[in-house]
PDB file of C-alpha atoms in Angstrom:
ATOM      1  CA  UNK A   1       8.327  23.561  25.717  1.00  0.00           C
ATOM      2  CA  UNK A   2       9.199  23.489  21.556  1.00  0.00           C
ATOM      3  CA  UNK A   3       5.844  23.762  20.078  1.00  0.00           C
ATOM      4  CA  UNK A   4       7.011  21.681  17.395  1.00  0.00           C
ATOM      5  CA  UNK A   5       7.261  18.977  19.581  1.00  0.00           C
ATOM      6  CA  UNK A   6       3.671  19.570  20.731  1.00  0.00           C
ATOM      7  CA  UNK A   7       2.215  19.527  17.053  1.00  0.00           C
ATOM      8  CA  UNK A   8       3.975  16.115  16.171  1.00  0.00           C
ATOM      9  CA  UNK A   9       2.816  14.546  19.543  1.00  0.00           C
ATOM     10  CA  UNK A  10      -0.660  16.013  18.814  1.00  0.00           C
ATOM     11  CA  UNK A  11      -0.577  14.757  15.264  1.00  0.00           C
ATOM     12  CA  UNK A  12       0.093  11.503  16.421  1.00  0.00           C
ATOM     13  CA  UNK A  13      -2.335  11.504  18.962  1.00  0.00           C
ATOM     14  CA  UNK A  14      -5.253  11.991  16.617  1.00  0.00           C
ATOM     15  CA  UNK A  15      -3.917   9.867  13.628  1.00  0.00           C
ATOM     16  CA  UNK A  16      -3.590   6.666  16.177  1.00  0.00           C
ATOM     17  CA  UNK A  17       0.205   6.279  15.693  1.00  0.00           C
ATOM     18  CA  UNK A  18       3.695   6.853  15.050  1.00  0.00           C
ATOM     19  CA  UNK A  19       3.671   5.548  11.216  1.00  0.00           C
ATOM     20  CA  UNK A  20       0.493   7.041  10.250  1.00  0.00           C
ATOM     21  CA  UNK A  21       1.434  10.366  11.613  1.00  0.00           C
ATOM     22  CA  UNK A  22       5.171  10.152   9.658  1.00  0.00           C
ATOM     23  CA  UNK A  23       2.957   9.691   6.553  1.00  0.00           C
ATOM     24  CA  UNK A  24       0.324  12.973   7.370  1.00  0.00           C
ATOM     25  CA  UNK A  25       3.895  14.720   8.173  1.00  0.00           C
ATOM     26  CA  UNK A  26       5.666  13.380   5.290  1.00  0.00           C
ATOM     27  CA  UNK A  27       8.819  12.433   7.996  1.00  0.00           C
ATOM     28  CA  UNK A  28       9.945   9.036   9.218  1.00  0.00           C
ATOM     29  CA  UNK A  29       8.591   6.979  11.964  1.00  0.00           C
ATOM     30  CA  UNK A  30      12.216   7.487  13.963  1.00  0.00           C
ATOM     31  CA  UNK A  31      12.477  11.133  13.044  1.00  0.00           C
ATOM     32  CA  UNK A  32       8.868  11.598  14.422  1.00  0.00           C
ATOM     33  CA  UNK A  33       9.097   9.285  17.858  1.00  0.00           C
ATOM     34  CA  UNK A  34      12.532  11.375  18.699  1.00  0.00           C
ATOM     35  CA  UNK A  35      10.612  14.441  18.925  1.00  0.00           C
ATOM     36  CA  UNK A  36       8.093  13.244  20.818  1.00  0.00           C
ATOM     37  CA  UNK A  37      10.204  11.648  23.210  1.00  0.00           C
ATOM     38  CA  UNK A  38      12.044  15.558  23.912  1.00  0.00           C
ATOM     39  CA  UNK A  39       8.690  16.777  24.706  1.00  0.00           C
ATOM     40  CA  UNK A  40       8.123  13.838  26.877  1.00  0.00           C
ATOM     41  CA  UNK A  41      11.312  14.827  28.405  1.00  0.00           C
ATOM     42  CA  UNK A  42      10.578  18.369  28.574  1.00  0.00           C
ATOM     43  CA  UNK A  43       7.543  17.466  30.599  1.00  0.00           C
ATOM     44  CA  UNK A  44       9.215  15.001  32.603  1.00  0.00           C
ATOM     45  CA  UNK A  45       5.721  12.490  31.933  1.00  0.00           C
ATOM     46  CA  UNK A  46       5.079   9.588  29.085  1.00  0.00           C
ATOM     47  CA  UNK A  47       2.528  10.340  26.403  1.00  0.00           C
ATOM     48  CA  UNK A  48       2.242   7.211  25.032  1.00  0.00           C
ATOM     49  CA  UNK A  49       2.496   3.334  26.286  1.00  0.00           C
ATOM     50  CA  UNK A  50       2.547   0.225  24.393  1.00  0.00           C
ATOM     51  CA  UNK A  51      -0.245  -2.290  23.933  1.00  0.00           C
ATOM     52  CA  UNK A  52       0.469  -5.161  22.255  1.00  0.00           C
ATOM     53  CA  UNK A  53       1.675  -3.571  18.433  1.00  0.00           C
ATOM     54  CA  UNK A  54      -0.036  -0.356  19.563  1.00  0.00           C
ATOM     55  CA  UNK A  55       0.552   2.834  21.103  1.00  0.00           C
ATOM     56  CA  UNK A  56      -2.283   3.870  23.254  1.00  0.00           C
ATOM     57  CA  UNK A  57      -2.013   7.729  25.136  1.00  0.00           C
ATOM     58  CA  UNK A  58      -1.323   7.297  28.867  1.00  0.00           C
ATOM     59  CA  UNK A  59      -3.453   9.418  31.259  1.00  0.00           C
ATOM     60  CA  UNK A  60      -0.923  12.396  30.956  1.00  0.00           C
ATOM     61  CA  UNK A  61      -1.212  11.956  27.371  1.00  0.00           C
ATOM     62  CA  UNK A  62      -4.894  12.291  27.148  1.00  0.00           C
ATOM     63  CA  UNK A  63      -4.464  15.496  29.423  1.00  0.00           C
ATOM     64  CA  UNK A  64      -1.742  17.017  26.922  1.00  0.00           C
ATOM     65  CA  UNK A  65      -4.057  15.986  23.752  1.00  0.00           C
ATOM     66  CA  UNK A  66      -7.068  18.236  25.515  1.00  0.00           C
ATOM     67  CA  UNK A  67      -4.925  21.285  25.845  1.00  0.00           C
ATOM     68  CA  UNK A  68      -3.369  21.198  22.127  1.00  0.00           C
ATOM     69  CA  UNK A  69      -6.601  20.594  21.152  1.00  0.00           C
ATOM     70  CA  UNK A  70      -6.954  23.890  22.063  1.00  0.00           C
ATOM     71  CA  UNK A  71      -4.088  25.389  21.587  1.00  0.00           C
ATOM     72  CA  UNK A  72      -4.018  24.599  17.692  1.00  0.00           C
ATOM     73  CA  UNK A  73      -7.661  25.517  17.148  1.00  0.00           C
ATOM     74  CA  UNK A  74      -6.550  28.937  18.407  1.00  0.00           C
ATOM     75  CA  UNK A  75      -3.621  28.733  16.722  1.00  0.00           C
ATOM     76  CA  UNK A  76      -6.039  28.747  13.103  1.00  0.00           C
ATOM     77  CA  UNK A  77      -8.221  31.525  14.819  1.00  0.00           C
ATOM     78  CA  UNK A  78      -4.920  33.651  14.811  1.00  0.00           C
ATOM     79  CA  UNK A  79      -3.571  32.843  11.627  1.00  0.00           C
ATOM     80  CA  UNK A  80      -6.962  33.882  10.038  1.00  0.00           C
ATOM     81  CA  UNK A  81      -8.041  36.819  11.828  1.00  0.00           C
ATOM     82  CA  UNK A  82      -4.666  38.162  11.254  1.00  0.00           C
ATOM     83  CA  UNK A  83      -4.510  37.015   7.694  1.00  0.00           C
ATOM     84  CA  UNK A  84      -7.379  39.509   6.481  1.00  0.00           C
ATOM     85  CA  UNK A  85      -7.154  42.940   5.660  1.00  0.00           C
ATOM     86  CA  UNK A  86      -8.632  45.160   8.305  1.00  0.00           C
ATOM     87  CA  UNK A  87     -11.348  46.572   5.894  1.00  0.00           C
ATOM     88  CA  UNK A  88     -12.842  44.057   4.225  1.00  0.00           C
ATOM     89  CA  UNK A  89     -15.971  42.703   3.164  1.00  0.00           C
ATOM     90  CA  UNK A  90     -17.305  40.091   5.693  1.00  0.00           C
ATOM     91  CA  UNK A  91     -15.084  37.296   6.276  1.00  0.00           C
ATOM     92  CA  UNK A  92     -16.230  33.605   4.049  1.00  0.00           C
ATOM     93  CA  UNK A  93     -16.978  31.271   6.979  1.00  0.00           C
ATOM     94  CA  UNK A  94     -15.294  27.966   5.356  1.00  0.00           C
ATOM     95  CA  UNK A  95     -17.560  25.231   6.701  1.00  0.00           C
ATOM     96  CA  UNK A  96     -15.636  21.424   5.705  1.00  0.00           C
ATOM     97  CA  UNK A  97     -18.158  18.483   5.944  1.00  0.00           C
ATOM     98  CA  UNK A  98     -17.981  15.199   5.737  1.00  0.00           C
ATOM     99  CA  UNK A  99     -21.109  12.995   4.415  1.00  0.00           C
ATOM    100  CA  UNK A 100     -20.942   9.558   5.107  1.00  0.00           C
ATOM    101  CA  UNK A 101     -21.499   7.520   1.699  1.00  0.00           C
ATOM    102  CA  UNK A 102     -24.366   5.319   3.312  1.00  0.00           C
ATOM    103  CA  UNK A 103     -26.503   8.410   3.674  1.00  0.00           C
ATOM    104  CA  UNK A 104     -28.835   9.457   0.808  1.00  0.00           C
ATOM    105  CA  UNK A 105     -27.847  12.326  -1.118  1.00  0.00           C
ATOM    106  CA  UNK A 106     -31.314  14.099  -0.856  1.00  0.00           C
ATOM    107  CA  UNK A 107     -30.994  13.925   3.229  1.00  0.00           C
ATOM    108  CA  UNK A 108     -27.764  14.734   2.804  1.00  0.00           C
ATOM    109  CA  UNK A 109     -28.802  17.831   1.473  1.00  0.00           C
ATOM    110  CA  UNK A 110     -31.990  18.509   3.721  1.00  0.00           C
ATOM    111  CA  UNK A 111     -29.684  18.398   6.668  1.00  0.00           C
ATOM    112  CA  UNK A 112     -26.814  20.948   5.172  1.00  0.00           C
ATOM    113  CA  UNK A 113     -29.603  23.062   3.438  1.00  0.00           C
ATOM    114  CA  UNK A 114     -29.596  25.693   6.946  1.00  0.00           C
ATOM    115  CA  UNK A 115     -26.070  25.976   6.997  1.00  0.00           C
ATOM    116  CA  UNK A 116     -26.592  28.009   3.510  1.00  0.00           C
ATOM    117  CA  UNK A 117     -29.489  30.231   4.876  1.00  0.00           C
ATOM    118  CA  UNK A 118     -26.884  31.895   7.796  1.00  0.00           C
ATOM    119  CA  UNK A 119     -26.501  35.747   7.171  1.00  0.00           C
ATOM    120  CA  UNK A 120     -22.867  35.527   7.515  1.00  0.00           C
ATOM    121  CA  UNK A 121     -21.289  34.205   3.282  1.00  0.00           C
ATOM    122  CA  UNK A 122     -20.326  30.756   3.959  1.00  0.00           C
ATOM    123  CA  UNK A 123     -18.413  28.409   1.827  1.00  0.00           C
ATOM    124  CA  UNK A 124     -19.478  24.645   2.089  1.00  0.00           C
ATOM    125  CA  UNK A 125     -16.762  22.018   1.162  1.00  0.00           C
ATOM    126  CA  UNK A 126     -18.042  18.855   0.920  1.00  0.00           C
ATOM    127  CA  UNK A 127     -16.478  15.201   0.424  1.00  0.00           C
ATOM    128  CA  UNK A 128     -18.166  12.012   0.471  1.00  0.00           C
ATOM    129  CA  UNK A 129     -16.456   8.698   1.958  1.00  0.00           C
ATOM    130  CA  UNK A 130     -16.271   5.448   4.327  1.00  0.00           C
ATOM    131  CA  UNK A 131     -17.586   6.887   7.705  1.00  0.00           C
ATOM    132  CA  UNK A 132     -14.418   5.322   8.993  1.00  0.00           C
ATOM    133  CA  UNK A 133     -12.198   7.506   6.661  1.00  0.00           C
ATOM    134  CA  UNK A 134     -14.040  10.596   7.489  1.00  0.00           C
ATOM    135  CA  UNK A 135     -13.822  10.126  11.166  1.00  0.00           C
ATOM    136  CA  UNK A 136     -10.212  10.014  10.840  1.00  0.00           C
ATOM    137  CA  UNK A 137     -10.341  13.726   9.092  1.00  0.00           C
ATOM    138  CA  UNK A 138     -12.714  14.609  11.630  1.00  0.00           C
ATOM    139  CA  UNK A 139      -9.841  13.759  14.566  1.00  0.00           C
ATOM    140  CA  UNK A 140      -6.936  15.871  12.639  1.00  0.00           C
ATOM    141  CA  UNK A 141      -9.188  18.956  11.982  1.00  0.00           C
ATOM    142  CA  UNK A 142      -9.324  18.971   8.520  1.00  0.00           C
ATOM    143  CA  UNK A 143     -13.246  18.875   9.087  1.00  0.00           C
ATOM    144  CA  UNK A 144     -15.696  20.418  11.108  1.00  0.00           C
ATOM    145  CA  UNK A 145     -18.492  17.728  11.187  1.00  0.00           C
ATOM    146  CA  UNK A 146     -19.108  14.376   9.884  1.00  0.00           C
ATOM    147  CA  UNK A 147     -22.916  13.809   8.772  1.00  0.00           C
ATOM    148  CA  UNK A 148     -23.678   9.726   9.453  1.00  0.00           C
ATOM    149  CA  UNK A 149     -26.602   7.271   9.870  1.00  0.00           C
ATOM    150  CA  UNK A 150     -24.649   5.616  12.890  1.00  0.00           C
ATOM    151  CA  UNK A 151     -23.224   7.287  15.633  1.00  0.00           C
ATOM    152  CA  UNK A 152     -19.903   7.308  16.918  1.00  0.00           C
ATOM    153  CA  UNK A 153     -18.915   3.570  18.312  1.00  0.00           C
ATOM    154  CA  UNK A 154     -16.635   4.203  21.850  1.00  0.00           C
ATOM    155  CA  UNK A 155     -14.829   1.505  20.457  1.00  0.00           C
ATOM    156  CA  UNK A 156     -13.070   3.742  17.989  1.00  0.00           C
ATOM    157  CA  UNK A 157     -10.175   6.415  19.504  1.00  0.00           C
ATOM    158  CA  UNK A 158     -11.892   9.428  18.109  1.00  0.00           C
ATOM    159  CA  UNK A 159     -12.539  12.408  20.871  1.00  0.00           C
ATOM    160  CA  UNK A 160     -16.138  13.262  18.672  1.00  0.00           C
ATOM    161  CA  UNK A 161     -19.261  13.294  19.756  1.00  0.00           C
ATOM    162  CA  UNK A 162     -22.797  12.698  18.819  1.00  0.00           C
ATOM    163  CA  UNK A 163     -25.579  14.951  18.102  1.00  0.00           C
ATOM    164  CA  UNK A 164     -28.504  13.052  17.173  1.00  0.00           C
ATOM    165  CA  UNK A 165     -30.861  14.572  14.326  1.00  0.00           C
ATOM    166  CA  UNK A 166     -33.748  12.563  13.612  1.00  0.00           C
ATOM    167  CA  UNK A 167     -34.716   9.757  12.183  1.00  0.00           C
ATOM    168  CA  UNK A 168     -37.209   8.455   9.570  1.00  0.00           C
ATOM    169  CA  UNK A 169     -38.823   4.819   9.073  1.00  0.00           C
ATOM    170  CA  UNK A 170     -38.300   3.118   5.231  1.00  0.00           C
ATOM    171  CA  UNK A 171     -40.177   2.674   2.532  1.00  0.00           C
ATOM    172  CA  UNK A 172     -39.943   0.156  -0.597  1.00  0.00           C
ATOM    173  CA  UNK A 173     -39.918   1.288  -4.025  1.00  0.00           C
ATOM    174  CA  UNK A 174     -40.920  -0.603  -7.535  1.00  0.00           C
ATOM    175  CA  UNK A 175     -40.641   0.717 -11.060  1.00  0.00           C
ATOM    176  CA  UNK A 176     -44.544   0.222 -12.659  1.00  0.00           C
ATOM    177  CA  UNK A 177     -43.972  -2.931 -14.597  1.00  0.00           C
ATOM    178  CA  UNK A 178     -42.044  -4.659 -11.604  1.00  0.00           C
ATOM    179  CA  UNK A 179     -45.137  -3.607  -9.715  1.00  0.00           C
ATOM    180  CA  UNK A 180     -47.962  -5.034 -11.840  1.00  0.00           C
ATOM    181  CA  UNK A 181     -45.519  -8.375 -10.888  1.00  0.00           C
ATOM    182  CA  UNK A 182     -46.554  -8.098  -7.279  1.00  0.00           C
ATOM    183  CA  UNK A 183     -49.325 -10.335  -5.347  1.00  0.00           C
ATOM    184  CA  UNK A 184     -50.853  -9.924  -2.333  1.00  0.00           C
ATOM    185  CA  UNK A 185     -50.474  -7.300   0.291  1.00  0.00           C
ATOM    186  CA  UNK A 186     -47.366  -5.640   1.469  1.00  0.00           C
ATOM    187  CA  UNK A 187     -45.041  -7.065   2.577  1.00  0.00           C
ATOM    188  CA  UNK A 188     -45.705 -10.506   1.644  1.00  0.00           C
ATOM    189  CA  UNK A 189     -45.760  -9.333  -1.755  1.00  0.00           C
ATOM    190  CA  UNK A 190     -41.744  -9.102  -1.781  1.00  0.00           C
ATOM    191  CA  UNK A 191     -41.632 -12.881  -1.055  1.00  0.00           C
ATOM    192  CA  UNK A 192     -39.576 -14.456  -4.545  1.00  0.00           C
ATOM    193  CA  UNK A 193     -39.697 -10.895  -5.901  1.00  0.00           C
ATOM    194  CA  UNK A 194     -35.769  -9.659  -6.875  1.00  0.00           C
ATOM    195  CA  UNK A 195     -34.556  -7.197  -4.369  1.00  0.00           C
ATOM    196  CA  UNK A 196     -31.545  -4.322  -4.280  1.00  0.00           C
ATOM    197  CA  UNK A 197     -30.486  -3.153  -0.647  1.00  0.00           C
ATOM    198  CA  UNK A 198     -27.952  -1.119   0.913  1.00  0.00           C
ATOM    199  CA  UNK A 199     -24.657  -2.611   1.274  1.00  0.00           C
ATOM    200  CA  UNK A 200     -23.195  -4.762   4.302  1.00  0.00           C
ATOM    201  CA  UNK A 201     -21.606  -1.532   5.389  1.00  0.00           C
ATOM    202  CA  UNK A 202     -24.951   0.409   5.877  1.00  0.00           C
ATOM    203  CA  UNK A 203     -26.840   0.899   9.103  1.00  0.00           C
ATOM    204  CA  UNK A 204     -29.940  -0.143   7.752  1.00  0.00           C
ATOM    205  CA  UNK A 205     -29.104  -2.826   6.023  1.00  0.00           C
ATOM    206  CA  UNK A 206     -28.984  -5.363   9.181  1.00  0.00           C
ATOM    207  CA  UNK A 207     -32.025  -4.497   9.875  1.00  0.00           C
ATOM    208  CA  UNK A 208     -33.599  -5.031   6.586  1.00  0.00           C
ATOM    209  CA  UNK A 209     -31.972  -8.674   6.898  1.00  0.00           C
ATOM    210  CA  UNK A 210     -33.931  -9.314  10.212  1.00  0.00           C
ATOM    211  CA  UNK A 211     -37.392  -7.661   9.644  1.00  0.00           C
ATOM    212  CA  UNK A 212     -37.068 -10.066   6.777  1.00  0.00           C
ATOM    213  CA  UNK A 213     -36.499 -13.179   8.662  1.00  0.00           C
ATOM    214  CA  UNK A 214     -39.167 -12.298  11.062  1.00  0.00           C
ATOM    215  CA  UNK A 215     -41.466 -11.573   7.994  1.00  0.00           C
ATOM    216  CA  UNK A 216     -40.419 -15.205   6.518  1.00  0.00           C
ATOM    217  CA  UNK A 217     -39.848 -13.351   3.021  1.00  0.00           C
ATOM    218  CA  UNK A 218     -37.134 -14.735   0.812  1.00  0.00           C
ATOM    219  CA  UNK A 219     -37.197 -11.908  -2.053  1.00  0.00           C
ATOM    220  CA  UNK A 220     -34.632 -12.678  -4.850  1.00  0.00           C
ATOM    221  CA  UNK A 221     -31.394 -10.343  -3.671  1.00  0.00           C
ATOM    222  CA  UNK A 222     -30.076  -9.179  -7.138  1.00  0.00           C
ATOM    223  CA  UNK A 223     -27.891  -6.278  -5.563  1.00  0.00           C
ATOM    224  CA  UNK A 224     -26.498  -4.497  -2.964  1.00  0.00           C
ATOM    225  CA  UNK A 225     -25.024  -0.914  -3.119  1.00  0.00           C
ATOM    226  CA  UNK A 226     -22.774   1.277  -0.874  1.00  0.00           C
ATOM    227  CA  UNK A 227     -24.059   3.918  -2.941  1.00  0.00           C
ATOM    228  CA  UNK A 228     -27.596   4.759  -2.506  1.00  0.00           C
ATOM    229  CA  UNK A 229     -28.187   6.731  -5.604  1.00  0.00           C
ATOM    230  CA  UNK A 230     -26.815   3.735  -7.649  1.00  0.00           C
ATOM    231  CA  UNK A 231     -29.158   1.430  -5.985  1.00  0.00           C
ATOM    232  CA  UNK A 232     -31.869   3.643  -6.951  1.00  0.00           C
ATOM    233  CA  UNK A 233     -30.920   4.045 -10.407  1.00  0.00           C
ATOM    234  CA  UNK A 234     -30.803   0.383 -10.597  1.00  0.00           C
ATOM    235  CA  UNK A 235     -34.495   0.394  -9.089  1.00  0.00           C
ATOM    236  CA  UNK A 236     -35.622   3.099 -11.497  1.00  0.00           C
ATOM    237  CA  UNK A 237     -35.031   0.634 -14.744  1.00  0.00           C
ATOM    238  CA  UNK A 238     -37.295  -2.407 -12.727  1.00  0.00           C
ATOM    239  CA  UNK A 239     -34.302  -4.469 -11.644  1.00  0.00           C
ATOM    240  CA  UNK A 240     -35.692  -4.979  -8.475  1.00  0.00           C
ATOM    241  CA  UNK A 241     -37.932  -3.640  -5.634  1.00  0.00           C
ATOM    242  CA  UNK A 242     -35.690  -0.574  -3.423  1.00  0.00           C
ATOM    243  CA  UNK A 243     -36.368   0.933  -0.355  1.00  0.00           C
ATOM    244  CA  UNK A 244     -35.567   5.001   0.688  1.00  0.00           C
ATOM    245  CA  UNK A 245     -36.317   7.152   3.551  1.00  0.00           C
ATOM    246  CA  UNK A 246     -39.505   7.703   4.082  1.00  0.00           C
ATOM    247  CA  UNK A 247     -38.848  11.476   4.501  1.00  0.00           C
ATOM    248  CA  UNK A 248     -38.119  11.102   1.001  1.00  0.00           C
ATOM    249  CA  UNK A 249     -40.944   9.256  -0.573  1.00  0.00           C
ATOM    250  CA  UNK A 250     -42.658  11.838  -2.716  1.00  0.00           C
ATOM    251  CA  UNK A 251     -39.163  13.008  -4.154  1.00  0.00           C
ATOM    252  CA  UNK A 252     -38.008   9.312  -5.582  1.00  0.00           C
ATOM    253  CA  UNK A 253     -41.753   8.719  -6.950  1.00  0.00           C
ATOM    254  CA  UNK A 254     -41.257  12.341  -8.781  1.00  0.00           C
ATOM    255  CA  UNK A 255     -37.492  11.295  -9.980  1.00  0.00           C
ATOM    256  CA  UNK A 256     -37.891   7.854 -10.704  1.00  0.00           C
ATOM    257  CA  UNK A 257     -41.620   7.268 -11.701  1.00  0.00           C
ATOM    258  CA  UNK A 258     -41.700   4.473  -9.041  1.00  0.00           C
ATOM    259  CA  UNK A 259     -44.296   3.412  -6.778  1.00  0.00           C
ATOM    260  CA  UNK A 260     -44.114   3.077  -3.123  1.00  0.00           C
ATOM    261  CA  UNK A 261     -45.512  -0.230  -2.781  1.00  0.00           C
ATOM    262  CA  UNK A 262     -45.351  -0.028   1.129  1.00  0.00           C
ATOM    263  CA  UNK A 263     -43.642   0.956   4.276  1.00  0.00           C
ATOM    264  CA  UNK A 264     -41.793  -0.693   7.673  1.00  0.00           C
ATOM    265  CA  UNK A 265     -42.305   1.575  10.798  1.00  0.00           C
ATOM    266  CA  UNK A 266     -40.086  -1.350  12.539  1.00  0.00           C
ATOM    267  CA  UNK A 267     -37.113  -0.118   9.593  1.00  0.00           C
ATOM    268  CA  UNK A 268     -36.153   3.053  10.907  1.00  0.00           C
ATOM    269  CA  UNK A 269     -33.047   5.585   9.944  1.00  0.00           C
ATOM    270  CA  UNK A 270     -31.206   7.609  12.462  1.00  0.00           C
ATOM    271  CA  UNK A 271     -28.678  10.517  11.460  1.00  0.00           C
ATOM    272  CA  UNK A 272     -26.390  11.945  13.453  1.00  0.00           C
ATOM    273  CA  UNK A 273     -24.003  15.093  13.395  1.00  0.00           C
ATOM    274  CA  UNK A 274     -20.584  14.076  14.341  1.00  0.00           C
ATOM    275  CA  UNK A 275     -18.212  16.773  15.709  1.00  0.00           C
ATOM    276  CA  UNK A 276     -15.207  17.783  18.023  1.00  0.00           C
ATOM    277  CA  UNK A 277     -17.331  19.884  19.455  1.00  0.00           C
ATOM    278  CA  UNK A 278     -19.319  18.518  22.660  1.00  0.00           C
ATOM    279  CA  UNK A 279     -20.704  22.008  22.920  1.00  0.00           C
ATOM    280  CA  UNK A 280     -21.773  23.256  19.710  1.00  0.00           C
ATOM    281  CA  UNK A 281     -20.441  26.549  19.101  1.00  0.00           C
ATOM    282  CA  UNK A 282     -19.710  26.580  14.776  1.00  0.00           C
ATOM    283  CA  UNK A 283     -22.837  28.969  13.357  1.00  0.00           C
ATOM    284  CA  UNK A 284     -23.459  26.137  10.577  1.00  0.00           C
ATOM    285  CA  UNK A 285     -23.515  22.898  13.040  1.00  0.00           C
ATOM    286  CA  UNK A 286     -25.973  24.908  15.033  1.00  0.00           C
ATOM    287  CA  UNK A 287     -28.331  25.934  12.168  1.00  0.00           C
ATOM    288  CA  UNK A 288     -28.157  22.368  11.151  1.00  0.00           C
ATOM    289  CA  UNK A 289     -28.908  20.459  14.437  1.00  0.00           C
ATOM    290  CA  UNK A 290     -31.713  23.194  15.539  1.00  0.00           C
ATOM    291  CA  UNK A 291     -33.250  22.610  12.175  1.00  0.00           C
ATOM    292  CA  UNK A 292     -33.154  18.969  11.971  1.00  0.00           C
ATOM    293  CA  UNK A 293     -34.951  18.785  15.582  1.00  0.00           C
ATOM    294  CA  UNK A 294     -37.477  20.895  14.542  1.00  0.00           C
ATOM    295  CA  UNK A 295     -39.317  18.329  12.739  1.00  0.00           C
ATOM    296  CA  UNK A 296     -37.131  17.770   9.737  1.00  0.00           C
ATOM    297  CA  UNK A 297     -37.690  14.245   9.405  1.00  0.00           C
ATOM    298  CA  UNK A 298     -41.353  14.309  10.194  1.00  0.00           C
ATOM    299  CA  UNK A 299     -43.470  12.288   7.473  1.00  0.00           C
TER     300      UNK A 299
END
């Protein structure tokens, strides 16, 4: 079997087809689907049928993705154990993570904080992006866990899975003179008041729209932001009322000078860890999952 072979079919695999693969690869669709179709022939099975436009892995295929899976992680193992001189300092466990951009930045960084406390020197490479976007990293190795406020859908073909980490309920934030504004009690007091929630995009944001149908509020919508720290910033200078995690209530009050005006225990924030992994075995995904179920998110 030509390994080569393997790494273009396994490529493939995890990009979710022929042209996207060619363009990780930098080699043409027809250069790429030829080599795939000598390993097919070397293992006398099809990897991939058609459905509809799409290629989807046949049940030999899914078998062959499991073992290169494996084979290419050990394949890195190799090249870096090999690559370091035999008396060096401890080696720099490089740990690549991917933060979803719906998640708050301060969460972000309660969650990743025990990865930094390990004995062993670690370097943390982080990127921010669509969860979508991330996931797709996630599936070609390039990193070792996706942080999110969703989990996984089964309706996407990513091999991850989910390892819940807590959750926290929301609270809604108002700069001091959109506050003295206000009448009545929470939450009727947001009724005609202007607004700024998460974008369509985040978790939370659906359920904002139906806890405020229930309520029968109509507050003035003025903005809506992927980014969470821009929607706070926005709330900071009294364009509207904001919400947060709760988790993170005394922290915005501190930054921003705002007031927590009140808070939804129906509104509630999940995180999850998303990894390869169904068995956690990376040092930093298991500081940061044993931490976060310690009572991270407790308020």
């Amino acid at each position: 079997m030509n390994f080569k072979h393997l790494h273009y079919f396994w490529v493939a695999a995890r990009a979710g087809g022929i042209v996207r693969a060619g363009e990780v690869l930098a080699t043409t669709p027809q250069t790429l689907s030829g080599q795939i179709k000598l390993l097919e022939a070397a293992l006398n099975c099809k990897l991939f049928r058609k459905q509809g436009r799409q290629l989807v892995l046949t049940d030999e295929g899914r078998t062959a993705l499991r073992y290169a899976d494996e084979i290419f992680a050990l394949g890195r193992e190799l090249e870096e154990a090999l690559r370091r001189p035999q008396r060096e300092a401890p080696r720099v466990l490089e740990f690549r993570v991917g933060v979803a951009d719906s998640v708050a930045k301060a969460v972000a960084y309660r969650l990743l904080e025990p990865a930094l406390a390990l004995t062993q020197p670690l370097r943390l490479i982080g990127s921010e992006g669509r969860l979508g976007d991330l996931l797709a990293q996630l599936a070609l190795h390039r990193l070792d866990l996706v942080i999110a406020d969703e989990p996984l859908s089964r309706r996407l073909s990513v091999r991850a899975f989910n390892h819940p980490l807590g959750r926290t309920t929301t609270s809604f934030f108002a700069a001091p003179a959109l506050q003295a504004r206000l009448h009545g009690a929470f939450p009727h007091c947001l009724d005609g008041m202007p607004m700024l929630l998460p974008g369509a995009s985040s978790a939370l944001r659906g359920q904002i729209d139906g806890w405020l149908a229930r309520e029968r509020l109509s507050p003035q919508i003025v903005g809506e932001f992927d980014d969470g720290a821009l929607m706070t910033a926005f709330g900071r200078e009294g364009r509207g009322v904001f919400v947060a995690p709760s988790v993170l209530e005394a922290e915005v009050t501190a930054q921003t000078g705002a007031v927590c005006i009140g808070r939804s225990h129906e509104l509630v924030e999940e995180f999850f860890a998303i990894s390869v992994e169904r068995r956690i075995t990376h040092p930093a995904v298991t500081a940061i999952t044993e931490v976060a179920r310690t009572g991270l998110f407790e308020v």
